[in-house]
Coordinates of C-alpha atoms and ligand atoms in Angstrom, one line a residue:
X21 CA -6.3 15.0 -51.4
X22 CA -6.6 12.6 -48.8
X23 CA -4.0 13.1 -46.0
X24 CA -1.8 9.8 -45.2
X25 CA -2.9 7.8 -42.4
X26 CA -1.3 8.6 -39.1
X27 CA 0.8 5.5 -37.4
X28 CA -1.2 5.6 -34.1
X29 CA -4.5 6.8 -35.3
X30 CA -6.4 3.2 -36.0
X31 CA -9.0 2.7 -37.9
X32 CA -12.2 2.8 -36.1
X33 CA -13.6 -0.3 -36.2
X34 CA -10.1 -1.7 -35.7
X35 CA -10.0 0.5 -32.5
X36 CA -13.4 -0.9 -31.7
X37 CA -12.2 -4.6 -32.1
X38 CA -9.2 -4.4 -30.3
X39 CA -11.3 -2.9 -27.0
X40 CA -13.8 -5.4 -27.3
X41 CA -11.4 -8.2 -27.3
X42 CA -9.1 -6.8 -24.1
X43 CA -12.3 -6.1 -22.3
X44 CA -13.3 -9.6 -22.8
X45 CA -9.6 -11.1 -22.0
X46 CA -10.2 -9.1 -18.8
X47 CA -13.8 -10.2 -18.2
X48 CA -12.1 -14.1 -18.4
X49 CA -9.3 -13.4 -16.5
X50 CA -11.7 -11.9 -13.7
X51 CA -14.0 -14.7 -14.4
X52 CA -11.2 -17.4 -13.0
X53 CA -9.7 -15.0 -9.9
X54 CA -11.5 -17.1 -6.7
X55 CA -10.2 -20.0 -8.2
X56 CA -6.5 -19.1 -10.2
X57 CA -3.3 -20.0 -9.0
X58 CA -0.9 -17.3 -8.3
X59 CA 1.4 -18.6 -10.4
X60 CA 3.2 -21.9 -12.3
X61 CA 4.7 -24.7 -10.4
X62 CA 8.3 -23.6 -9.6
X63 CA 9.5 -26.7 -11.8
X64 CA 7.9 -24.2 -14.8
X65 CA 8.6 -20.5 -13.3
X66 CA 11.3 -19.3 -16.2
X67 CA 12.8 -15.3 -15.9
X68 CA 14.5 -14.9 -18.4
X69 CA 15.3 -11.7 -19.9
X70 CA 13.2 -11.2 -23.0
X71 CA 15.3 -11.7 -26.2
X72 CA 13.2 -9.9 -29.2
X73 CA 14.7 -7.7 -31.4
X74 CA 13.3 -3.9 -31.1
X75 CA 10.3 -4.3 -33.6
X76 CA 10.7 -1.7 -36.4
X77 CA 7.7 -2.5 -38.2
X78 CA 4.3 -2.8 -37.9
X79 CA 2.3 -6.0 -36.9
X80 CA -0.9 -7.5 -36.6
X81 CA -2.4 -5.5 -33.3
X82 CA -4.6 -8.1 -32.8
X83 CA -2.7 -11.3 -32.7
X84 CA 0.2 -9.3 -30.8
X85 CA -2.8 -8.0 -27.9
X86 CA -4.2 -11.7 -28.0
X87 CA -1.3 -13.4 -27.9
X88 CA 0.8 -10.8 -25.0
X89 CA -2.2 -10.8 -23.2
X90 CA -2.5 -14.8 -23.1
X91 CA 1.4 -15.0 -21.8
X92 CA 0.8 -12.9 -18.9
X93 CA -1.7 -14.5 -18.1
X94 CA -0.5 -18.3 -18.6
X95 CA 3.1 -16.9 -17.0
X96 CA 2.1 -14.4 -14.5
X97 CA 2.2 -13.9 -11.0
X98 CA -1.5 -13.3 -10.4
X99 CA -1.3 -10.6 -7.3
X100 CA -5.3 -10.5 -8.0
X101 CA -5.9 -13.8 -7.3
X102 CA -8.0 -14.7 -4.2
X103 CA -5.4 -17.4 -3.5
X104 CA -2.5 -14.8 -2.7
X105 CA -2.4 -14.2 0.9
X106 CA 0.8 -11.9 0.0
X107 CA 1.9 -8.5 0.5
X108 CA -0.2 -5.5 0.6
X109 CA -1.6 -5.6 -3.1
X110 CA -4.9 -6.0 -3.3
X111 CA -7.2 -7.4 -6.4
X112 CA -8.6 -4.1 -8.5
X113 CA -11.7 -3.1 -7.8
X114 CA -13.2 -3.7 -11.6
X115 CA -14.8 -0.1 -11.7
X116 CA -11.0 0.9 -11.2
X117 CA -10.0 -0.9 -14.2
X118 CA -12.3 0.9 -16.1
X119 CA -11.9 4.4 -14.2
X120 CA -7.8 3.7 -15.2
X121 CA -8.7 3.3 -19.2
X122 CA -10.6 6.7 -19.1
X123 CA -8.1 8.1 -17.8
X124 CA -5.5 7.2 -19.8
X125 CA -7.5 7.6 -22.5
X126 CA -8.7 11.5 -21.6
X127 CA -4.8 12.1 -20.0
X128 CA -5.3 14.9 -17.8
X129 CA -2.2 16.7 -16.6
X130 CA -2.9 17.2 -13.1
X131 CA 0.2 19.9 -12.7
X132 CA -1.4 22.3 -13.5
X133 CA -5.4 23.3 -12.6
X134 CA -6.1 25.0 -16.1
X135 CA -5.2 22.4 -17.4
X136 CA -7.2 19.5 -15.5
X137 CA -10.0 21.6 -14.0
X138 CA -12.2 18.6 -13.2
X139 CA -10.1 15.9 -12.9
X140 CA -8.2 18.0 -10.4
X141 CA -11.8 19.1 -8.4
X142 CA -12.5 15.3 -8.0
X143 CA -8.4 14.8 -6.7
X144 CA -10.1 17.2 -4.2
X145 CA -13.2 16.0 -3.7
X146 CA -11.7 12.4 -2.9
X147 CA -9.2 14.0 -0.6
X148 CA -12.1 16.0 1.0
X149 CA -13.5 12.1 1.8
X150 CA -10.4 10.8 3.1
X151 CA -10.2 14.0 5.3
X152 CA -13.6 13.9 6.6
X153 CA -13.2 9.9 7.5
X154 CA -9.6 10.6 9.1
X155 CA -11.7 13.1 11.6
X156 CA -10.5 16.8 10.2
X157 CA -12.7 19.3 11.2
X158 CA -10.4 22.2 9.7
X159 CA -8.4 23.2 6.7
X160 CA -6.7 20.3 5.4
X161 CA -5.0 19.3 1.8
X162 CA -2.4 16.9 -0.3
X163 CA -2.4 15.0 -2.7
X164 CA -2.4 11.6 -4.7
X165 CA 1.0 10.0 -4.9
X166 CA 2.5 7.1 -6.7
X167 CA 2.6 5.0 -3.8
X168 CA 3.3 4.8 0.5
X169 CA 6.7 5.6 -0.5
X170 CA 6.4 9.2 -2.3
X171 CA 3.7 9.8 0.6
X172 CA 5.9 9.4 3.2
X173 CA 8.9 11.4 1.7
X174 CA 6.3 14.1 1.1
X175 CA 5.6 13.9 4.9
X176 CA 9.1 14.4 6.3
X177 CA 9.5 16.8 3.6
X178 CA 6.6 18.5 4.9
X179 CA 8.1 18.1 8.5
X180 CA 11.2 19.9 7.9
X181 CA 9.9 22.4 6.2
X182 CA 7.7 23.5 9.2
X183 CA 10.2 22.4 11.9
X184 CA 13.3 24.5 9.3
X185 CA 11.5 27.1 7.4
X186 CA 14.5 28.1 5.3
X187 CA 16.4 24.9 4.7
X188 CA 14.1 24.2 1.6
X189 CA 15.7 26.8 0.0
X190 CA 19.2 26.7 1.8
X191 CA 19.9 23.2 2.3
X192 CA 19.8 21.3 5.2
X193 CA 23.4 22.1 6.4
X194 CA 21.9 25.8 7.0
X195 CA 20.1 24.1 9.9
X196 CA 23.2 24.0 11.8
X197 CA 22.8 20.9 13.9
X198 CA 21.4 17.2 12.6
X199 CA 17.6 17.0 12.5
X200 CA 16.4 14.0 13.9
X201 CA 13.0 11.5 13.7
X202 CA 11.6 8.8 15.2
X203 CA 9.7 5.4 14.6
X204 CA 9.2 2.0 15.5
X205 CA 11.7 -0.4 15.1
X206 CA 9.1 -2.5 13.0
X207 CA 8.2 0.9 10.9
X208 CA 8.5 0.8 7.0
X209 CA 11.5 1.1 4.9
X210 CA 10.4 3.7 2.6
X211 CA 11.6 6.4 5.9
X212 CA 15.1 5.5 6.2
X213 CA 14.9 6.0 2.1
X214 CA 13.5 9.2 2.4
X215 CA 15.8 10.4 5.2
X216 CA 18.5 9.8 2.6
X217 CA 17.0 11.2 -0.1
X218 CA 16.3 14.4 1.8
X219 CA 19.9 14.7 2.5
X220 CA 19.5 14.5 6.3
X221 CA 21.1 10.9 6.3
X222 CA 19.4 7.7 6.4
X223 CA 20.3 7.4 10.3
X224 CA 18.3 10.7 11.3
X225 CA 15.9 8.0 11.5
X226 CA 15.7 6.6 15.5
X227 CA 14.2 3.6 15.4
X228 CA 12.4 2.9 18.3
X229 CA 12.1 -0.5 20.1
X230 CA 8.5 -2.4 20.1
X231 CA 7.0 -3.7 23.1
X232 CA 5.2 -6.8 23.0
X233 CA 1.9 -5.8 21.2
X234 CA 4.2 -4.7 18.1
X235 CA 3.7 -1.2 19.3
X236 CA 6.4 1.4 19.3
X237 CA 7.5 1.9 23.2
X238 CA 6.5 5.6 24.1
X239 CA 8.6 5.3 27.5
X240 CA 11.6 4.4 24.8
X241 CA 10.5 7.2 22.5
X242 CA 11.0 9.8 25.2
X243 CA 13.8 8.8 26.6
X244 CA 15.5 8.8 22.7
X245 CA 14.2 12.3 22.2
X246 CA 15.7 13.7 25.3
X247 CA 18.9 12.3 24.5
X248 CA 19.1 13.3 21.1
X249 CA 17.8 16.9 22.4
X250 CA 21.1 16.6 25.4
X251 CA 23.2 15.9 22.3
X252 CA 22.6 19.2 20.5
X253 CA 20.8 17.2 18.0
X254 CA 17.4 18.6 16.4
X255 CA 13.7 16.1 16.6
X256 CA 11.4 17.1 14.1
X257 CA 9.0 14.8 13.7
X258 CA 7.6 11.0 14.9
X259 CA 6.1 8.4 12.8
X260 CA 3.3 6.4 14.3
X261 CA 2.5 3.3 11.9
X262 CA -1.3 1.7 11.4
X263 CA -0.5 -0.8 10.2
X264 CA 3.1 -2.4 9.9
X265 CA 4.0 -3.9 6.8
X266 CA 5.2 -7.3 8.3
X267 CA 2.2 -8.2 11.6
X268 CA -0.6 -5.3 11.1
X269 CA 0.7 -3.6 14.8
X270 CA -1.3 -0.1 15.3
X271 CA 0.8 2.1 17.0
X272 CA -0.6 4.1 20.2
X273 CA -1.7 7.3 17.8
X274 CA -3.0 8.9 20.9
X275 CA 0.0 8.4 23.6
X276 CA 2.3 9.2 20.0
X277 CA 0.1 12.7 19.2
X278 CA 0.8 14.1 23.4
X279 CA 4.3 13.1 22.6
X280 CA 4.3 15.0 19.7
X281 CA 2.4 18.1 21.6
X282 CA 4.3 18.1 23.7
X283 CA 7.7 18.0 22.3
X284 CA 6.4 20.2 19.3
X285 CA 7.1 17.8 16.3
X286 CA 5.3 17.0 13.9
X287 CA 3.4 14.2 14.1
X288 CA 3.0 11.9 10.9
X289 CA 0.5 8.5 11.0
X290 CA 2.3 5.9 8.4
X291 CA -1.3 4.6 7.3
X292 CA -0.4 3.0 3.4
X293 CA -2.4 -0.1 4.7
X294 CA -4.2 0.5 8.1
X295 CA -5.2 4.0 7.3
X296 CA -8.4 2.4 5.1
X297 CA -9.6 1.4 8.9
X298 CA -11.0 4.8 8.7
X299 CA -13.5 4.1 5.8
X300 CA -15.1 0.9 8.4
X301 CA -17.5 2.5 11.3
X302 CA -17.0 -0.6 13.2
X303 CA -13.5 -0.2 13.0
X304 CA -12.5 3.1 12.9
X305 CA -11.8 3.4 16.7
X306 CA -8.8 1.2 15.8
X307 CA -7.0 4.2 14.9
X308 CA -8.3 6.4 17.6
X309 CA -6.0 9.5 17.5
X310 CA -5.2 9.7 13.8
X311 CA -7.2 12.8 13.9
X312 CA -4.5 14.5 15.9
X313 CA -1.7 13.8 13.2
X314 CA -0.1 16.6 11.0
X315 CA 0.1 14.4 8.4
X316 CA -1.2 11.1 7.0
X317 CA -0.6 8.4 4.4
X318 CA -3.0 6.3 3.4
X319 CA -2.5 4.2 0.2
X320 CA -5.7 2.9 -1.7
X321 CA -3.7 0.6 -3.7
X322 CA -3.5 -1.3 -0.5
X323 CA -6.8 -2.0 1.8
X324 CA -8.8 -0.3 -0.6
X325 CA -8.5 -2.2 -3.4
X326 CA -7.1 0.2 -6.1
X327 CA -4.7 -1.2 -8.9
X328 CA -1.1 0.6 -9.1
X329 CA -0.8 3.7 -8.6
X330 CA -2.8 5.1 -5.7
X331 CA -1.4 6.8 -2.6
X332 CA -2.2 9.8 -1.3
X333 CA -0.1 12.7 1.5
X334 CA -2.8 14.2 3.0
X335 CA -2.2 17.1 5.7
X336 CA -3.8 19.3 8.3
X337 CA -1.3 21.9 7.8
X338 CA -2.0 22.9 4.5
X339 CA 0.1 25.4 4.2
X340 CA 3.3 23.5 4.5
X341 CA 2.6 21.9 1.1
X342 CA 3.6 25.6 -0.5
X343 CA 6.7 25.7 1.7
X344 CA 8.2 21.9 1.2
X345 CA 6.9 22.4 -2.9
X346 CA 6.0 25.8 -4.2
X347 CA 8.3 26.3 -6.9
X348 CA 8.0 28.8 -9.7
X349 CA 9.3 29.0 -13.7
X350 CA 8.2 31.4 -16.6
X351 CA 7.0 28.2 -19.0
X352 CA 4.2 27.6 -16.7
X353 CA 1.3 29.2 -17.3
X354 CA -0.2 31.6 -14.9
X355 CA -2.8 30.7 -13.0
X356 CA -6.2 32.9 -13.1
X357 CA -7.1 34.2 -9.8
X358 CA -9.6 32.6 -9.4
X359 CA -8.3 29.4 -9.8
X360 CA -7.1 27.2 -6.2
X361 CA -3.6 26.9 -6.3
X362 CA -1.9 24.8 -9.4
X363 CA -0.9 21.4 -8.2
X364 CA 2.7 21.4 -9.4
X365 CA 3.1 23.5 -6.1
X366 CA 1.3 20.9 -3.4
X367 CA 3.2 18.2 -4.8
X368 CA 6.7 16.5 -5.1
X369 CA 5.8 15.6 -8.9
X370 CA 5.2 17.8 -12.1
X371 CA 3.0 15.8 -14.3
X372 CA 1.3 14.0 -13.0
X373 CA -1.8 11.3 -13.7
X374 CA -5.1 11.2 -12.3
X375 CA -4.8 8.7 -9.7
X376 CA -7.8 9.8 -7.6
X377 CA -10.3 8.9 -10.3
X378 CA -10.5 5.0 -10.1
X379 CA -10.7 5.9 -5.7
X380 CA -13.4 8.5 -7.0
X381 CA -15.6 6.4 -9.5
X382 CA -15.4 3.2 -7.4
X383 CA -16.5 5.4 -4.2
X384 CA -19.3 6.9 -6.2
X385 CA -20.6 3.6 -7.8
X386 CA -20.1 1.4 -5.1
X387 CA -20.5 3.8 -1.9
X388 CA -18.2 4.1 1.4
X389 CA -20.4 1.5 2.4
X390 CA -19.3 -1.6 0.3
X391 CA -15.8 -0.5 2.1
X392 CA -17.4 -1.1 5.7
X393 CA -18.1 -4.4 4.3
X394 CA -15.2 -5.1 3.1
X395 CA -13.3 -4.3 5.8
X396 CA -15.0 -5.7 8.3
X397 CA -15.4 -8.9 6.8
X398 CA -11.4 -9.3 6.1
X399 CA -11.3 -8.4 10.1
X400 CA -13.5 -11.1 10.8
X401 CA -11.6 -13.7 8.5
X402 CA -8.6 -12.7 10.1
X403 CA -9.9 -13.0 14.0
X404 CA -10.8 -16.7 12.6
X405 CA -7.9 -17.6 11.3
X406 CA -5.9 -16.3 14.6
X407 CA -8.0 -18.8 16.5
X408 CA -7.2 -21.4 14.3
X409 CA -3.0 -20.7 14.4
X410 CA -3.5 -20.5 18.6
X411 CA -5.6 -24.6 18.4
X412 CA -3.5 -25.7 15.4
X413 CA -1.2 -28.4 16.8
X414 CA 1.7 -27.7 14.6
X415 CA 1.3 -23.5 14.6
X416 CA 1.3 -20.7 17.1
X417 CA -0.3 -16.9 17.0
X418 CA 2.8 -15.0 17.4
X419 CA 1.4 -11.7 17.0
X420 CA -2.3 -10.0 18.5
X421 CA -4.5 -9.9 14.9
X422 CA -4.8 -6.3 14.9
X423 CA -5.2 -6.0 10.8
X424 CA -5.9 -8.8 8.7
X425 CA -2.2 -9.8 8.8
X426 CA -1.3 -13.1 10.6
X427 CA 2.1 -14.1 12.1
X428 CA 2.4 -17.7 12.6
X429 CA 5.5 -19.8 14.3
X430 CA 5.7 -23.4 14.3
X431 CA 5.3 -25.4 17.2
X432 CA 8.6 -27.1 17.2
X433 CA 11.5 -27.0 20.0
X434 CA 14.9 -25.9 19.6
X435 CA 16.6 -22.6 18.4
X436 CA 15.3 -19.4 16.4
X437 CA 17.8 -20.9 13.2
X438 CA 15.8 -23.9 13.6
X439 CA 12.6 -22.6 13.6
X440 CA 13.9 -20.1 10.6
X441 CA 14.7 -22.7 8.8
X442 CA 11.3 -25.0 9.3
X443 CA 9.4 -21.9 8.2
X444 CA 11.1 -21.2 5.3
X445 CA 10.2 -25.0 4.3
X446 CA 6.9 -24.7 4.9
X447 CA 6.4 -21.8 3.0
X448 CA 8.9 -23.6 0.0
X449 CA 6.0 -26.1 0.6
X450 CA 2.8 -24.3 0.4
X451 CA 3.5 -22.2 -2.2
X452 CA 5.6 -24.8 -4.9
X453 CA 2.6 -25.8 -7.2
X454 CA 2.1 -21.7 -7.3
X455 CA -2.1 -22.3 -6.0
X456 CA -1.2 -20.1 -3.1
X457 CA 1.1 -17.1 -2.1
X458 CA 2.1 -16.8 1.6
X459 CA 5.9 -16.1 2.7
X460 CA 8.7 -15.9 5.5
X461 CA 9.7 -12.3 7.2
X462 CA 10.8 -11.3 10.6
X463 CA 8.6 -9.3 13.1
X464 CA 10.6 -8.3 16.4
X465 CA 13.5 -10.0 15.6
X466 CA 11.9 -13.0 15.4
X467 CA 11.3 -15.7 12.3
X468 CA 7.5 -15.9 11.4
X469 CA 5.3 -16.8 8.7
X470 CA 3.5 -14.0 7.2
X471 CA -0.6 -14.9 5.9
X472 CA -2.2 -11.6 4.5
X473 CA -5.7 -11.8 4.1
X474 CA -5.8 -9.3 1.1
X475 CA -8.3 -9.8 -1.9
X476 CA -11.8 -9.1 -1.5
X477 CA -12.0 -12.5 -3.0
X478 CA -10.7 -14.6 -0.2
X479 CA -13.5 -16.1 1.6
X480 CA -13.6 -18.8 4.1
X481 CA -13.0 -21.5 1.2
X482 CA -9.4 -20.1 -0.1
X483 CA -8.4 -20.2 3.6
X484 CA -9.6 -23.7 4.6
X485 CA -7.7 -24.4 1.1
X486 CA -4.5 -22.6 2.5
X487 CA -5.0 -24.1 6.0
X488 CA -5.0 -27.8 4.7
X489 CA -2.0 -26.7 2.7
X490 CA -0.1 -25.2 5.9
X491 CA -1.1 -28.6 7.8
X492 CA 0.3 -30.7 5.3
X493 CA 3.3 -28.6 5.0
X494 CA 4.3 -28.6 8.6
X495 CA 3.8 -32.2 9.0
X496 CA 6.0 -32.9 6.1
X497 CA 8.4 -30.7 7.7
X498 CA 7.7 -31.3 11.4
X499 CA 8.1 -35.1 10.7
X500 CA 4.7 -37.0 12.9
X501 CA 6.1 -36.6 16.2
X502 CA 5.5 -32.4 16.1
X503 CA 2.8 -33.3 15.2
X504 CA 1.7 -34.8 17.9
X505 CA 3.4 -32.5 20.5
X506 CA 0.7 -30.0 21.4
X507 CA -3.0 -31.1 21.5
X508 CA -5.1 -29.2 19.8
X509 CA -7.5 -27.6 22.2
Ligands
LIG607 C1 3.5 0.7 6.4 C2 3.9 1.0 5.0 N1 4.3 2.2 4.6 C3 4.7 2.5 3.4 C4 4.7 1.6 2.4 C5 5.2 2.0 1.0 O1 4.1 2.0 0.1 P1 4.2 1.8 -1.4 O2 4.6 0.4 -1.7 O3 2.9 2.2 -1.9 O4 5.3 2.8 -1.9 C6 4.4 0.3 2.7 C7 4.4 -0.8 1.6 O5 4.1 -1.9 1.9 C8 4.0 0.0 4.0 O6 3.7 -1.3 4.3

């Protein structure tokens, strides 16, 4: 007797059919990136919430893939564009599209090592890279995370545990006094979440002022850890960022790590973005001192071109990732001697997905190589563009290109509201038909507008596209007379 059809087991041919055709929606979409707009005119940009009925039956896979598929596309907002000059999301590498189907398809659960034998040996193997290009001569280990975010709570977790061996197990009241960290006032978010979520309190974080290169101020640092210190309060750690979310500043790793020695914290590199510097020859030296850190994040779904989810905690005191995680409970099975450590006990997550593997295959097809090139080509791109904000006549360089992340100011008298508000219009400007992505933040304080040179598809045509656009902008905005205000040199 035949057995009933299972709901999700298709037919094969239907299976067949249905990869062909997303592989070849893919293949378009890819087809149109250089050129795509990042999104609709705003006249057309509609969120509303989504008003179907939970489907309880079945329907027609392939109309439902075809036509879902069609509407992202059509409605997106097209991060892998090579027009979006946006935050630190990068356009997929393709072999990582592909490396991310196989392994949704295989599912390894990386908890455990029995489990994901392989899959886990390349998590290890890709670590082993990162390691070796960070400078790490000895022991070192970590792991893959969902994002900058988990890698950096790992970090401070990691932190405490080696500054407060007990309060992992006895809470961080045990401690007796209030721990206390350090970073740059221009540092990113995800700390002052972590801090929180560690229960030490958001405002163990000490933000330390910048000078004017962006860079935290060691003089300042000092001088905030000997005070908290005279206050009975407890520094654990300092976080150098390479690469700030909002200008691309590189903190001094060096003059950060003799702090650090000196003081005996533990010294953490924020790298989600800048940390990929490591992977360019040319540019390593960029992070000179990174090799010094305890621990590092470096997120591949940034500067290295990986889709969602790819970060990674990486540390040269391996066996801190026991004390902050090593947990133990009878349903999980016992690992054979012979087996490395289960990574349920390295790591702040349980199950967990293969997130090295699209870093892995994309490494192994392409080589560290195409990464130099990549790297050092954005660089370049960016050094160009610089020179063209510091001869435009209506825009100034209002940060050192240290990262392929330009700050721009207008050239226009008056207050910082006024100057606010100009850049929010030129931005409103630039990016209202939805060709281009490029936005408003502040960096020291201080309005700018933000230009990320972030797809390996940008080339010198999208920018001469975006700098028209930002001309035409500020002239609109300016009115002629800015425009005629500065010569261009
Ligand atoms: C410097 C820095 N650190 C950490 C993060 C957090 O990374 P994620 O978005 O992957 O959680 C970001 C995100 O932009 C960042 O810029």
């Amino acid at each position: 007797m035949n057995e009933p059809s299972l709901p999700f087991d298709l037919d094969p041919d239907l299976r067949r059919r249905l990869g062909h055709r997303l592989i070849d929606l893919i293949d378009e979409y890819f087809a149109h990136l250089p050129q795509r707009p990042v999104q609709l005119p705003a006249s057309q940009r509609s969120f509303e919430p989504l008003h179907n009925p939970l489907p309880e039956t079945a329907a027609d896979p392939e109309a439902v893939l075809e036509q879902v598929t069609r509407e992202l596309i059509e409605k997106g907002f097209h991060v892998p564009s090579a027009n979006y000059f946006g935050l630190m999301n990068p356009t997929p590498a393709y072999i990582a599209v592909l490396a991310e189907t196989l392994v949704a398809a295989l599912n390894p659960q990386l908890a455990t090592m029995a489990r994901s034998q392989l899959a886990s040996k390349i998590e290890q193997e890709t670590l082993r890279w990162i390691g070796e290009r960070i400078g790490w001569g000895g022991a070192f280990d970590g792991s893959f995370t969902s994002g900058g975010n988990e890698a950096n709570f790992s970090a401070l977790a990691l932190a405490l545990a080696a500054r407060f061996p007990h309060a992992t197990e006895e809470g961080v009241a045990s401690i007796g006094a209030q721990p206390v960290f350090y970073a740059s006032a221009e540092s990113h978010h995800s700390l002052d979440k972590s801090a929180g979520l560690l229960g030490i309190g958001r405002r163990a974080l000490r933000r330390i002022p910048v000078h004017a290169r962006l860079e935290m101020d060691l003089q300042r640092l000092e001088t905030a850890i000997a005070a908290d210190i005279s206050a009975g309060r407890i520094p654990f750690a300092v976080v150098a960022t390479a690469g700030t979310t909002n200008s691309g500043a590189i903190d001094d790793l060096e003059g950060t790590a003799a702090v650090c020695r000196q003081r005996k914290l533990w010294f953490h590199v924020d790298g989600a973005y800048g940390g990929a510097a490591t992977f360019s020859d040319q540019h390593r030296n960029l992070l000179r001192g990174i090799e010094q850190a305890d621990s590092v994040t470096i997120d591949p779904h940034k500067w290295l071109a990986m889709p969602f989810a790819a970060g990674v905690i990486i540390t040269s005191q391996p066996e801190m990732l026991s004390r902050a995680f090593g947990i133990a409970t009878p349903y999980m099975p016992k690992s054979a001697a012979s087996l490395p450590v289960d990574n349920f006990k390295i790591s702040a997550q349980w199950s967990r997905r293969a997130n090295a593997f699209k870093l892995w295959l994309t490494l192994r097809i392409h080589g560290r190589q195409a990464y130099e090139q990549h790297i050092n080509r954005q660089l370049a791109l960016a050094q160009d563009f610089g020179r063209w904000l510091e001869n435009s006549a209506h825009f100034e360089l209002a940060a050192p290109v240290r990262l392929p992340i330009l700050n721009g100011r207008v050239r226009l008298p008056g207050g910082e509201e006024k100057i606010a508000a100009a850049h929010l219009a030129v931005v409103e400007e630039v990016t209202r038909d939805g060709r281009r992505w490029i936005s408003e933040t502040k960096v020291a304080g201080r309005s700018v507008i933000r230009i990320m040179i972030v797809s390996y598809l940008t080339g010198e045509k999208q920018i001469a596209e975006l700098q028209a656009a930002m001309t035409a902008a500020a002239v609109k905005v300016l009115g002629a007379k800015a425009a005629h205000s500065q010569p261009v040199r």
